[in-house]
PDB file of N, CA and C in Angstrom:
ATOM      1  N   GLU A   1       0.513   5.282 -10.410  1.00 66.00           N
ATOM      2  CA  GLU A   1       1.006   5.176  -9.046  1.00 66.00           C
ATOM      3  C   GLU A   1       1.961   6.332  -8.776  1.00 66.00           C
ATOM      4  N   TYR A   2       2.022   6.767  -7.509  1.00 68.00           N
ATOM      5  CA  TYR A   2       2.799   7.945  -7.105  1.00 68.00           C
ATOM      6  C   TYR A   2       4.265   7.878  -7.529  1.00 68.00           C
ATOM      7  N   LYS A   3       4.921   6.720  -7.344  1.00 73.00           N
ATOM      8  CA  LYS A   3       6.360   6.673  -7.632  1.00 73.00           C
ATOM      9  C   LYS A   3       6.647   6.857  -9.118  1.00 73.00           C
ATOM     10  N   TYR A   4       5.767   6.370  -9.976  1.00 78.00           N
ATOM     11  CA  TYR A   4       5.984   6.543 -11.412  1.00 78.00           C
ATOM     12  C   TYR A   4       5.877   8.014 -11.803  1.00 78.00           C
ATOM     13  N   GLU A   5       4.906   8.700 -11.222  1.00 83.00           N
ATOM     14  CA  GLU A   5       4.739  10.122 -11.526  1.00 83.00           C
ATOM     15  C   GLU A   5       5.919  10.938 -10.988  1.00 83.00           C
ATOM     16  N   LEU A   6       6.350  10.655  -9.767  1.00 80.00           N
ATOM     17  CA  LEU A   6       7.511  11.366  -9.207  1.00 80.00           C
ATOM     18  C   LEU A   6       8.770  11.083 -10.018  1.00 80.00           C
ATOM     19  N   ASN A   7       8.965   9.832 -10.400  1.00 80.00           N
ATOM     20  CA  ASN A   7      10.134   9.484 -11.213  1.00 80.00           C
ATOM     21  C   ASN A   7      10.095  10.185 -12.564  1.00 80.00           C
ATOM     22  N   ARG A   8       8.926  10.219 -13.180  1.00 83.00           N
ATOM     23  CA  ARG A   8       8.783  10.847 -14.489  1.00 83.00           C
ATOM     24  C   ARG A   8       9.080  12.345 -14.414  1.00 83.00           C
ATOM     25  N   ARG A   9       8.571  12.992 -13.393  1.00 82.00           N
ATOM     26  CA  ARG A   9       8.725  14.444 -13.286  1.00 82.00           C
ATOM     27  C   ARG A   9      10.086  14.876 -12.730  1.00 82.00           C
ATOM     28  N   PHE A  10      10.624  14.089 -11.774  1.00 80.00           N
ATOM     29  CA  PHE A  10      11.824  14.545 -11.060  1.00 80.00           C
ATOM     30  C   PHE A  10      13.029  13.616 -11.193  1.00 80.00           C
ATOM     31  N   PHE A  11      12.898  12.517 -11.914  1.00 82.00           N
ATOM     32  CA  PHE A  11      14.009  11.584 -12.149  1.00 82.00           C
ATOM     33  C   PHE A  11      14.598  11.037 -10.842  1.00 82.00           C
ATOM     34  N   PHE A  12      13.739  10.747  -9.864  1.00 84.00           N
ATOM     35  CA  PHE A  12      14.185  10.262  -8.561  1.00 84.00           C
ATOM     36  C   PHE A  12      14.687   8.818  -8.585  1.00 84.00           C
ATOM     37  N   GLY A  13      14.138   7.991  -9.442  1.00 85.00           N
ATOM     38  CA  GLY A  13      14.518   6.578  -9.453  1.00 85.00           C
ATOM     39  C   GLY A  13      13.933   5.796  -8.293  1.00 85.00           C
ATOM     40  N   ILE A  14      12.798   6.216  -7.778  1.00 85.00           N
ATOM     41  CA  ILE A  14      12.167   5.567  -6.622  1.00 85.00           C
ATOM     42  C   ILE A  14      11.666   4.182  -7.012  1.00 85.00           C
ATOM     43  N   ASN A  15      11.998   3.188  -6.192  1.00 88.00           N
ATOM     44  CA  ASN A  15      11.515   1.833  -6.449  1.00 88.00           C
ATOM     45  C   ASN A  15      11.144   1.078  -5.179  1.00 88.00           C
ATOM     46  N   ASN A  16      11.063   1.794  -4.045  1.00 89.00           N
ATOM     47  CA  ASN A  16      10.740   1.121  -2.801  1.00 89.00           C
ATOM     48  C   ASN A  16      10.134   2.121  -1.820  1.00 89.00           C
ATOM     49  N   TYR A  17       9.597   1.595  -0.715  1.00 90.00           N
ATOM     50  CA  TYR A  17       8.920   2.405   0.289  1.00 90.00           C
ATOM     51  C   TYR A  17       9.220   1.811   1.656  1.00 90.00           C
ATOM     52  N   GLU A  18       9.371   2.675   2.646  1.00 94.00           N
ATOM     53  CA  GLU A  18       9.656   2.244   4.011  1.00 94.00           C
ATOM     54  C   GLU A  18       8.895   3.169   4.960  1.00 94.00           C
ATOM     55  N   ALA A  19       8.427   2.632   6.086  1.00 97.00           N
ATOM     56  CA  ALA A  19       7.720   3.466   7.057  1.00 97.00           C
ATOM     57  C   ALA A  19       7.895   2.897   8.453  1.00 97.00           C
ATOM     58  N   HIS A  20       7.745   3.765   9.440  1.00 95.00           N
ATOM     59  CA  HIS A  20       7.682   3.292  10.818  1.00 95.00           C
ATOM     60  C   HIS A  20       6.840   4.234  11.669  1.00 95.00           C
ATOM     61  N   PHE A  21       6.304   3.669  12.725  1.00 98.00           N
ATOM     62  CA  PHE A  21       5.491   4.380  13.694  1.00 98.00           C
ATOM     63  C   PHE A  21       6.412   4.866  14.804  1.00 98.00           C
ATOM     64  N   ALA A  22       6.303   6.130  15.184  1.00 97.00           N
ATOM     65  CA  ALA A  22       7.149   6.682  16.238  1.00 97.00           C
ATOM     66  C   ALA A  22       6.297   7.158  17.409  1.00 97.00           C
ATOM     67  N   ARG A  23       6.737   6.798  18.603  1.00 98.00           N
ATOM     68  CA  ARG A  23       6.106   7.254  19.836  1.00 98.00           C
ATOM     69  C   ARG A  23       7.187   7.899  20.695  1.00 98.00           C
ATOM     70  N   TYR A  24       6.954   9.144  21.061  1.00 98.00           N
ATOM     71  CA  TYR A  24       7.859   9.854  21.953  1.00 98.00           C
ATOM     72  C   TYR A  24       7.168  10.002  23.299  1.00 98.00           C
ATOM     73  N   ALA A  25       7.799   9.513  24.344  1.00 98.00           N
ATOM     74  CA  ALA A  25       7.279   9.680  25.696  1.00 98.00           C
ATOM     75  C   ALA A  25       7.521  11.124  26.141  1.00 98.00           C
ATOM     76  N   PRO A  26       6.788  11.597  27.147  1.00 98.00           N
ATOM     77  CA  PRO A  26       7.056  12.941  27.656  1.00 98.00           C
ATOM     78  C   PRO A  26       8.532  13.105  28.042  1.00 98.00           C
ATOM     79  N   ASN A  27       9.054  14.299  27.822  1.00 98.00           N
ATOM     80  CA  ASN A  27      10.443  14.658  28.142  1.00 98.00           C
ATOM     81  C   ASN A  27      11.480  13.919  27.303  1.00 98.00           C
ATOM     82  N   THR A  28      11.100  13.494  26.092  1.00 98.00           N
ATOM     83  CA  THR A  28      12.064  12.896  25.168  1.00 98.00           C
ATOM     84  C   THR A  28      12.122  13.738  23.907  1.00 98.00           C
ATOM     85  N   HIS A  29      13.142  13.460  23.091  1.00 98.00           N
ATOM     86  CA  HIS A  29      13.352  14.199  21.851  1.00 98.00           C
ATOM     87  C   HIS A  29      14.168  13.319  20.906  1.00 98.00           C
ATOM     88  N   TYR A  30      14.473  13.849  19.719  1.00 97.00           N
ATOM     89  CA  TYR A  30      15.344  13.172  18.756  1.00 97.00           C
ATOM     90  C   TYR A  30      16.311  14.226  18.241  1.00 97.00           C
ATOM     91  N   GLU A  31      17.600  13.978  18.431  1.00 97.00           N
ATOM     92  CA  GLU A  31      18.620  14.964  18.062  1.00 97.00           C
ATOM     93  C   GLU A  31      18.658  15.230  16.560  1.00 97.00           C
ATOM     94  N   ALA A  32      19.303  16.329  16.193  1.00 97.00           N
ATOM     95  CA  ALA A  32      19.391  16.749  14.793  1.00 97.00           C
ATOM     96  C   ALA A  32      20.031  15.652  13.940  1.00 97.00           C
ATOM     97  N   HIS A  33      19.435  15.431  12.762  1.00 96.00           N
ATOM     98  CA  HIS A  33      19.897  14.352  11.881  1.00 96.00           C
ATOM     99  C   HIS A  33      19.331  14.546  10.471  1.00 96.00           C
ATOM    100  N   TYR A  34      19.914  13.807   9.541  1.00 95.00           N
ATOM    101  CA  TYR A  34      19.344  13.606   8.212  1.00 95.00           C
ATOM    102  C   TYR A  34      18.746  12.208   8.230  1.00 95.00           C
ATOM    103  N   ASP A  35      17.761  11.936   7.397  1.00 95.00           N
ATOM    104  CA  ASP A  35      17.058  10.652   7.450  1.00 95.00           C
ATOM    105  C   ASP A  35      17.738   9.507   6.705  1.00 95.00           C
ATOM    106  N   ASN A  36      18.920   9.716   6.188  1.00 90.00           N
ATOM    107  CA  ASN A  36      19.676   8.621   5.579  1.00 90.00           C
ATOM    108  C   ASN A  36      20.706   8.101   6.565  1.00 90.00           C
ATOM    109  N   PHE A  37      20.931   6.786   6.552  1.00 82.00           N
ATOM    110  CA  PHE A  37      21.955   6.206   7.404  1.00 82.00           C
ATOM    111  C   PHE A  37      23.320   6.598   6.871  1.00 82.00           C
ATOM    112  N   LYS A  38      24.308   6.668   7.749  1.00 81.00           N
ATOM    113  CA  LYS A  38      25.657   7.070   7.364  1.00 81.00           C
ATOM    114  C   LYS A  38      26.165   6.196   6.217  1.00 81.00           C
ATOM    115  N   GLY A  39      26.676   6.842   5.169  1.00 80.00           N
ATOM    116  CA  GLY A  39      27.208   6.126   4.021  1.00 80.00           C
ATOM    117  C   GLY A  39      26.155   5.694   3.015  1.00 80.00           C
ATOM    118  N   LYS A  40      24.888   5.975   3.283  1.00 84.00           N
ATOM    119  CA  LYS A  40      23.803   5.609   2.366  1.00 84.00           C
ATOM    120  C   LYS A  40      23.093   6.880   1.912  1.00 84.00           C
ATOM    121  N   ASN A  41      22.486   6.804   0.758  1.00 86.00           N
ATOM    122  CA  ASN A  41      21.687   7.925   0.268  1.00 86.00           C
ATOM    123  C   ASN A  41      20.486   7.385  -0.499  1.00 86.00           C
ATOM    124  N   ASN A  42      19.897   6.294   0.019  1.00 91.00           N
ATOM    125  CA  ASN A  42      18.812   5.643  -0.719  1.00 91.00           C
ATOM    126  C   ASN A  42      17.419   6.133  -0.327  1.00 91.00           C
ATOM    127  N   ARG A  43      17.281   6.832   0.775  1.00 93.00           N
ATOM    128  CA  ARG A  43      15.993   7.464   1.083  1.00 93.00           C
ATOM    129  C   ARG A  43      15.962   8.788   0.320  1.00 93.00           C
ATOM    130  N   ILE A  44      14.922   8.975  -0.486  1.00 92.00           N
ATOM    131  CA  ILE A  44      14.876  10.132  -1.384  1.00 92.00           C
ATOM    132  C   ILE A  44      13.913  11.208  -0.881  1.00 92.00           C
ATOM    133  N   VAL A  45      12.687  10.808  -0.536  1.00 94.00           N
ATOM    134  CA  VAL A  45      11.674  11.760  -0.077  1.00 94.00           C
ATOM    135  C   VAL A  45      11.146  11.284   1.277  1.00 94.00           C
ATOM    136  N   THR A  46      11.086  12.206   2.242  1.00 96.00           N
ATOM    137  CA  THR A  46      10.551  11.923   3.574  1.00 96.00           C
ATOM    138  C   THR A  46       9.135  12.464   3.676  1.00 96.00           C
ATOM    139  N   PHE A  47       8.251  11.670   4.293  1.00 96.00           N
ATOM    140  CA  PHE A  47       6.891  12.096   4.621  1.00 96.00           C
ATOM    141  C   PHE A  47       6.670  11.862   6.107  1.00 96.00           C
ATOM    142  N   LEU A  48       6.121  12.824   6.796  1.00 98.00           N
ATOM    143  CA  LEU A  48       5.762  12.681   8.199  1.00 98.00           C
ATOM    144  C   LEU A  48       4.275  12.945   8.347  1.00 98.00           C
ATOM    145  N   LEU A  49       3.583  12.053   9.037  1.00 98.00           N
ATOM    146  CA  LEU A  49       2.155  12.210   9.319  1.00 98.00           C
ATOM    147  C   LEU A  49       1.996  12.238  10.828  1.00 98.00           C
ATOM    148  N   TYR A  50       1.390  13.295  11.340  1.00 98.00           N
ATOM    149  CA  TYR A  50       1.219  13.445  12.789  1.00 98.00           C
ATOM    150  C   TYR A  50      -0.126  12.910  13.244  1.00 98.00           C
ATOM    151  N   LEU A  51      -0.100  12.220  14.383  1.00 98.00           N
ATOM    152  CA  LEU A  51      -1.268  11.515  14.912  1.00 98.00           C
ATOM    153  C   LEU A  51      -1.574  11.973  16.333  1.00 98.00           C
ATOM    154  N   ASN A  52      -1.651  13.286  16.540  1.00 97.00           N
ATOM    155  CA  ASN A  52      -1.796  13.842  17.881  1.00 97.00           C
ATOM    156  C   ASN A  52      -3.049  14.700  17.993  1.00 97.00           C
ATOM    157  N   PRO A  53      -4.194  14.073  18.280  1.00 96.00           N
ATOM    158  CA  PRO A  53      -5.417  14.876  18.424  1.00 96.00           C
ATOM    159  C   PRO A  53      -5.293  15.831  19.612  1.00 96.00           C
ATOM    160  N   SER A  54      -5.895  16.954  19.499  1.00 95.00           N
ATOM    161  CA  SER A  54      -5.942  18.007  20.526  1.00 95.00           C
ATOM    162  C   SER A  54      -4.559  18.479  20.978  1.00 95.00           C
ATOM    163  N   TRP A  55      -3.600  18.494  20.049  1.00 97.00           N
ATOM    164  CA  TRP A  55      -2.266  18.995  20.374  1.00 97.00           C
ATOM    165  C   TRP A  55      -2.320  20.500  20.598  1.00 97.00           C
ATOM    166  N   LYS A  56      -1.582  20.959  21.617  1.00 97.00           N
ATOM    167  CA  LYS A  56      -1.522  22.393  21.923  1.00 97.00           C
ATOM    168  C   LYS A  56      -0.085  22.884  21.806  1.00 97.00           C
ATOM    169  N   LYS A  57       0.075  24.135  21.499  1.00 96.00           N
ATOM    170  CA  LYS A  57       1.411  24.731  21.342  1.00 96.00           C
ATOM    171  C   LYS A  57       2.285  24.465  22.570  1.00 96.00           C
ATOM    172  N   GLU A  58       1.702  24.557  23.756  1.00 98.00           N
ATOM    173  CA  GLU A  58       2.467  24.356  24.985  1.00 98.00           C
ATOM    174  C   GLU A  58       2.901  22.898  25.202  1.00 98.00           C
ATOM    175  N   ASP A  59       2.419  21.965  24.364  1.00 98.00           N
ATOM    176  CA  ASP A  59       2.856  20.563  24.445  1.00 98.00           C
ATOM    177  C   ASP A  59       4.268  20.378  23.883  1.00 98.00           C
ATOM    178  N   LYS A  60       4.743  21.387  23.141  1.00 98.00           N
ATOM    179  CA  LYS A  60       6.084  21.389  22.534  1.00 98.00           C
ATOM    180  C   LYS A  60       6.222  20.237  21.533  1.00 98.00           C
ATOM    181  N   GLY A  61       7.390  19.594  21.436  1.00 98.00           N
ATOM    182  CA  GLY A  61       7.601  18.463  20.528  1.00 98.00           C
ATOM    183  C   GLY A  61       7.599  18.834  19.057  1.00 98.00           C
ATOM    184  N   GLU A  62       7.951  20.070  18.722  1.00 98.00           N
ATOM    185  CA  GLU A  62       7.931  20.519  17.334  1.00 98.00           C
ATOM    186  C   GLU A  62       9.013  19.827  16.509  1.00 98.00           C
ATOM    187  N   LEU A  63       8.767  19.733  15.220  1.00 98.00           N
ATOM    188  CA  LEU A  63       9.789  19.350  14.261  1.00 98.00           C
ATOM    189  C   LEU A  63      10.573  20.628  13.972  1.00 98.00           C
ATOM    190  N   ILE A  64      11.874  20.583  14.182  1.00 98.00           N
ATOM    191  CA  ILE A  64      12.717  21.751  13.922  1.00 98.00           C
ATOM    192  C   ILE A  64      13.491  21.496  12.636  1.00 98.00           C
ATOM    193  N   ILE A  65      13.273  22.360  11.661  1.00 98.00           N
ATOM    194  CA  ILE A  65      13.984  22.295  10.383  1.00 98.00           C
ATOM    195  C   ILE A  65      15.116  23.309  10.464  1.00 98.00           C
ATOM    196  N   HIS A  66      16.333  22.824  10.643  1.00 98.00           N
ATOM    197  CA  HIS A  66      17.475  23.708  10.856  1.00 98.00           C
ATOM    198  C   HIS A  66      17.796  24.553   9.628  1.00 98.00           C
ATOM    199  N   ASN A  67      17.650  24.000   8.442  1.00 95.00           N
ATOM    200  CA  ASN A  67      17.992  24.725   7.213  1.00 95.00           C
ATOM    201  C   ASN A  67      17.240  26.048   7.096  1.00 95.00           C
ATOM    202  N   TYR A  68      16.030  26.103   7.626  1.00 96.00           N
ATOM    203  CA  TYR A  68      15.169  27.272   7.463  1.00 96.00           C
ATOM    204  C   TYR A  68      14.763  27.894   8.789  1.00 96.00           C
ATOM    205  N   ASN A  69      15.389  27.444   9.899  1.00 95.00           N
ATOM    206  CA  ASN A  69      15.042  27.955  11.228  1.00 95.00           C
ATOM    207  C   ASN A  69      13.521  27.938  11.429  1.00 95.00           C
ATOM    208  N   LEU A  70      12.931  26.776  11.180  1.00 97.00           N
ATOM    209  CA  LEU A  70      11.485  26.607  11.170  1.00 97.00           C
ATOM    210  C   LEU A  70      11.073  25.588  12.220  1.00 97.00           C
ATOM    211  N   LYS A  71       9.978  25.867  12.936  1.00 98.00           N
ATOM    212  CA  LYS A  71       9.408  24.918  13.888  1.00 98.00           C
ATOM    213  C   LYS A  71       7.994  24.571  13.435  1.00 98.00           C
ATOM    214  N   ILE A  72       7.711  23.266  13.338  1.00 98.00           N
ATOM    215  CA  ILE A  72       6.414  22.798  12.866  1.00 98.00           C
ATOM    216  C   ILE A  72       5.762  21.979  13.979  1.00 98.00           C
ATOM    217  N   GLU A  73       4.587  22.400  14.406  1.00 98.00           N
ATOM    218  CA  GLU A  73       3.873  21.682  15.463  1.00 98.00           C
ATOM    219  C   GLU A  73       3.310  20.364  14.908  1.00 98.00           C
ATOM    220  N   PRO A  74       3.344  19.307  15.724  1.00 98.00           N
ATOM    221  CA  PRO A  74       2.847  17.993  15.280  1.00 98.00           C
ATOM    222  C   PRO A  74       1.326  17.855  15.435  1.00 98.00           C
ATOM    223  N   ILE A  75       0.607  18.697  14.739  1.00 98.00           N
ATOM    224  CA  ILE A  75      -0.851  18.750  14.819  1.00 98.00           C
ATOM    225  C   ILE A  75      -1.475  17.570  14.069  1.00 98.00           C
ATOM    226  N   PHE A  76      -2.540  17.026  14.608  1.00 98.00           N
ATOM    227  CA  PHE A  76      -3.214  15.858  14.035  1.00 98.00           C
ATOM    228  C   PHE A  76      -3.480  16.024  12.541  1.00 98.00           C
ATOM    229  N   ALA A  77      -3.101  14.999  11.770  1.00 98.00           N
ATOM    230  CA  ALA A  77      -3.321  14.888  10.323  1.00 98.00           C
ATOM    231  C   ALA A  77      -2.430  15.823   9.489  1.00 98.00           C
ATOM    232  N   ARG A  78      -1.542  16.547  10.117  1.00 98.00           N
ATOM    233  CA  ARG A  78      -0.598  17.377   9.363  1.00 98.00           C
ATOM    234  C   ARG A  78       0.415  16.454   8.682  1.00 98.00           C
ATOM    235  N   VAL A  79       0.739  16.780   7.431  1.00 98.00           N
ATOM    236  CA  VAL A  79       1.756  16.038   6.677  1.00 98.00           C
ATOM    237  C   VAL A  79       2.878  17.004   6.332  1.00 98.00           C
ATOM    238  N   VAL A  80       4.091  16.546   6.580  1.00 98.00           N
ATOM    239  CA  VAL A  80       5.290  17.314   6.226  1.00 98.00           C
ATOM    240  C   VAL A  80       6.091  16.448   5.273  1.00 98.00           C
ATOM    241  N   THR A  81       6.578  17.029   4.203  1.00 95.00           N
ATOM    242  CA  THR A  81       7.385  16.275   3.244  1.00 95.00           C
ATOM    243  C   THR A  81       8.582  17.106   2.815  1.00 95.00           C
ATOM    244  N   PHE A  82       9.702  16.418   2.560  1.00 96.00           N
ATOM    245  CA  PHE A  82      10.908  17.109   2.133  1.00 96.00           C
ATOM    246  C   PHE A  82      11.869  16.138   1.465  1.00 96.00           C
ATOM    247  N   ILE A  83      12.833  16.691   0.742  1.00 94.00           N
ATOM    248  CA  ILE A  83      13.891  15.891   0.126  1.00 94.00           C
ATOM    249  C   ILE A  83      14.811  15.437   1.259  1.00 94.00           C
ATOM    250  N   THR A  84      14.914  14.149   1.438  1.00 94.00           N
ATOM    251  CA  THR A  84      15.561  13.556   2.601  1.00 94.00           C
ATOM    252  C   THR A  84      16.991  14.018   2.813  1.00 94.00           C
ATOM    253  N   SER A  85      17.796  14.008   1.792  1.00 92.00           N
ATOM    254  CA  SER A  85      19.225  14.297   1.943  1.00 92.00           C
ATOM    255  C   SER A  85      19.532  15.774   2.182  1.00 92.00           C
ATOM    256  N   GLU A  86      18.532  16.639   2.046  1.00 93.00           N
ATOM    257  CA  GLU A  86      18.789  18.078   2.122  1.00 93.00           C
ATOM    258  C   GLU A  86      18.356  18.742   3.421  1.00 93.00           C
ATOM    259  N   ILE A  87      17.582  18.044   4.243  1.00 96.00           N
ATOM    260  CA  ILE A  87      16.976  18.707   5.397  1.00 96.00           C
ATOM    261  C   ILE A  87      17.500  18.143   6.711  1.00 96.00           C
ATOM    262  N   LEU A  88      18.238  18.985   7.446  1.00 97.00           N
ATOM    263  CA  LEU A  88      18.681  18.657   8.794  1.00 97.00           C
ATOM    264  C   LEU A  88      17.544  19.015   9.740  1.00 97.00           C
ATOM    265  N   HIS A  89      17.097  18.043  10.523  1.00 98.00           N
ATOM    266  CA  HIS A  89      15.928  18.269  11.369  1.00 98.00           C
ATOM    267  C   HIS A  89      16.062  17.517  12.689  1.00 98.00           C
ATOM    268  N   GLU A  90      15.215  17.902  13.638  1.00 98.00           N
ATOM    269  CA  GLU A  90      15.171  17.212  14.921  1.00 98.00           C
ATOM    270  C   GLU A  90      13.770  17.332  15.496  1.00 98.00           C
ATOM    271  N   VAL A  91      13.508  16.530  16.518  1.00 98.00           N
ATOM    272  CA  VAL A  91      12.256  16.624  17.266  1.00 98.00           C
ATOM    273  C   VAL A  91      12.602  17.244  18.608  1.00 98.00           C
ATOM    274  N   ALA A  92      11.970  18.380  18.917  1.00 98.00           N
ATOM    275  CA  ALA A  92      12.197  19.062  20.187  1.00 98.00           C
ATOM    276  C   ALA A  92      11.614  18.244  21.336  1.00 98.00           C
ATOM    277  N   PHE A  93      12.099  18.490  22.545  1.00 98.00           N
ATOM    278  CA  PHE A  93      11.544  17.822  23.718  1.00 98.00           C
ATOM    279  C   PHE A  93      10.037  18.039  23.753  1.00 98.00           C
ATOM    280  N   THR A  94       9.316  16.959  24.024  1.00 98.00           N
ATOM    281  CA  THR A  94       7.864  17.017  24.092  1.00 98.00           C
ATOM    282  C   THR A  94       7.407  16.959  25.546  1.00 98.00           C
ATOM    283  N   LYS A  95       6.329  17.641  25.850  1.00 98.00           N
ATOM    284  CA  LYS A  95       5.798  17.629  27.217  1.00 98.00           C
ATOM    285  C   LYS A  95       4.731  16.564  27.405  1.00 98.00           C
ATOM    286  N   LYS A  96       4.214  16.024  26.302  1.00 97.00           N
ATOM    287  CA  LYS A  96       3.255  14.917  26.418  1.00 97.00           C
ATOM    288  C   LYS A  96       3.539  13.900  25.324  1.00 97.00           C
ATOM    289  N   GLU A  97       2.934  12.738  25.438  1.00 97.00           N
ATOM    290  CA  GLU A  97       3.165  11.674  24.467  1.00 97.00           C
ATOM    291  C   GLU A  97       2.858  12.180  23.059  1.00 97.00           C
ATOM    292  N   ARG A  98       3.735  11.827  22.120  1.00 98.00           N
ATOM    293  CA  ARG A  98       3.661  12.346  20.745  1.00 98.00           C
ATOM    294  C   ARG A  98       3.791  11.183  19.772  1.00 98.00           C
ATOM    295  N   PHE A  99       2.921  11.146  18.742  1.00 98.00           N
ATOM    296  CA  PHE A  99       2.883  10.042  17.788  1.00 98.00           C
ATOM    297  C   PHE A  99       3.007  10.556  16.353  1.00 98.00           C
ATOM    298  N   SER A 100       3.681   9.756  15.523  1.00 98.00           N
ATOM    299  CA  SER A 100       3.776  10.087  14.104  1.00 98.00           C
ATOM    300  C   SER A 100       4.106   8.825  13.314  1.00 98.00           C
ATOM    301  N   ILE A 101       3.893   8.923  12.022  1.00 98.00           N
ATOM    302  CA  ILE A 101       4.365   7.900  11.094  1.00 98.00           C
ATOM    303  C   ILE A 101       5.357   8.590  10.170  1.00 98.00           C
ATOM    304  N   ALA A 102       6.560   8.050  10.144  1.00 97.00           N
ATOM    305  CA  ALA A 102       7.592   8.548   9.230  1.00 97.00           C
ATOM    306  C   ALA A 102       7.708   7.548   8.093  1.00 97.00           C
ATOM    307  N   SER A 103       7.772   8.046   6.882  1.00 96.00           N
ATOM    308  CA  SER A 103       7.917   7.145   5.735  1.00 96.00           C
ATOM    309  C   SER A 103       8.859   7.766   4.717  1.00 96.00           C
ATOM    310  N   TRP A 104       9.436   6.879   3.911  1.00 95.00           N
ATOM    311  CA  TRP A 104      10.420   7.314   2.930  1.00 95.00           C
ATOM    312  C   TRP A 104      10.182   6.621   1.599  1.00 95.00           C
ATOM    313  N   LEU A 105      10.251   7.396   0.533  1.00 92.00           N
ATOM    314  CA  LEU A 105      10.322   6.823  -0.811  1.00 92.00           C
ATOM    315  C   LEU A 105      11.798   6.594  -1.053  1.00 92.00           C
ATOM    316  N   ARG A 106      12.128   5.377  -1.510  1.00 91.00           N
ATOM    317  CA  ARG A 106      13.521   4.961  -1.584  1.00 91.00           C
ATOM    318  C   ARG A 106      13.958   4.606  -2.998  1.00 91.00           C
ATOM    319  N   ARG A 107      15.258   4.696  -3.197  1.00 87.00           N
ATOM    320  CA  ARG A 107      15.887   4.221  -4.431  1.00 87.00           C
ATOM    321  C   ARG A 107      16.897   3.161  -3.995  1.00 87.00           C
ATOM    322  N   ASP A 108      16.529   1.896  -4.187  1.00 86.00           N
ATOM    323  CA  ASP A 108      17.378   0.786  -3.770  1.00 86.00           C
ATOM    324  C   ASP A 108      17.992   0.112  -4.980  1.00 86.00           C
ATOM    325  N   SER A 109      19.182  -0.428  -4.769  1.00 77.00           N
ATOM    326  CA  SER A 109      19.866  -1.185  -5.822  1.00 77.00           C
ATOM    327  C   SER A 109      19.025  -2.376  -6.219  1.00 77.00           C
ATOM    328  N   LEU A 110      18.952  -2.658  -7.481  1.00 65.00           N
ATOM    329  CA  LEU A 110      18.183  -3.803  -7.966  1.00 65.00           C
ATOM    330  C   LEU A 110      19.019  -5.066  -8.021  1.00 65.00           C
ATOM    331  N   VAL A 111      20.243  -4.991  -7.569  1.00 52.00           N
ATOM    332  CA  VAL A 111      21.157  -6.156  -7.588  1.00 52.00           C
ATOM    333  C   VAL A 111      21.051  -6.915  -6.304  1.00 52.00           C
TER     334      VAL A 111
END
């Protein structure tokens, strides 16, 4: 299973998984953030899957990775992954409805 291999190779301590479906209406965005809640650091790896068939550059809504001054278009079936605690990112204003699934491999207390 994926978490055992990641734990073996990178010592992540992953023992849980979380995901949610995101829908952005036209003219909305998500401000710059890290994917861990304040005071927590249990999300270890972020995965984003884009579900936007026929997306065009002019539709905007890019994922902006501030650490690297990078913009990633939310093209259908594209997967983006990164170490959760290290990447400051945001979703730029979108001109049309935009869909994705965000998921996290987590390290939760066993107590």
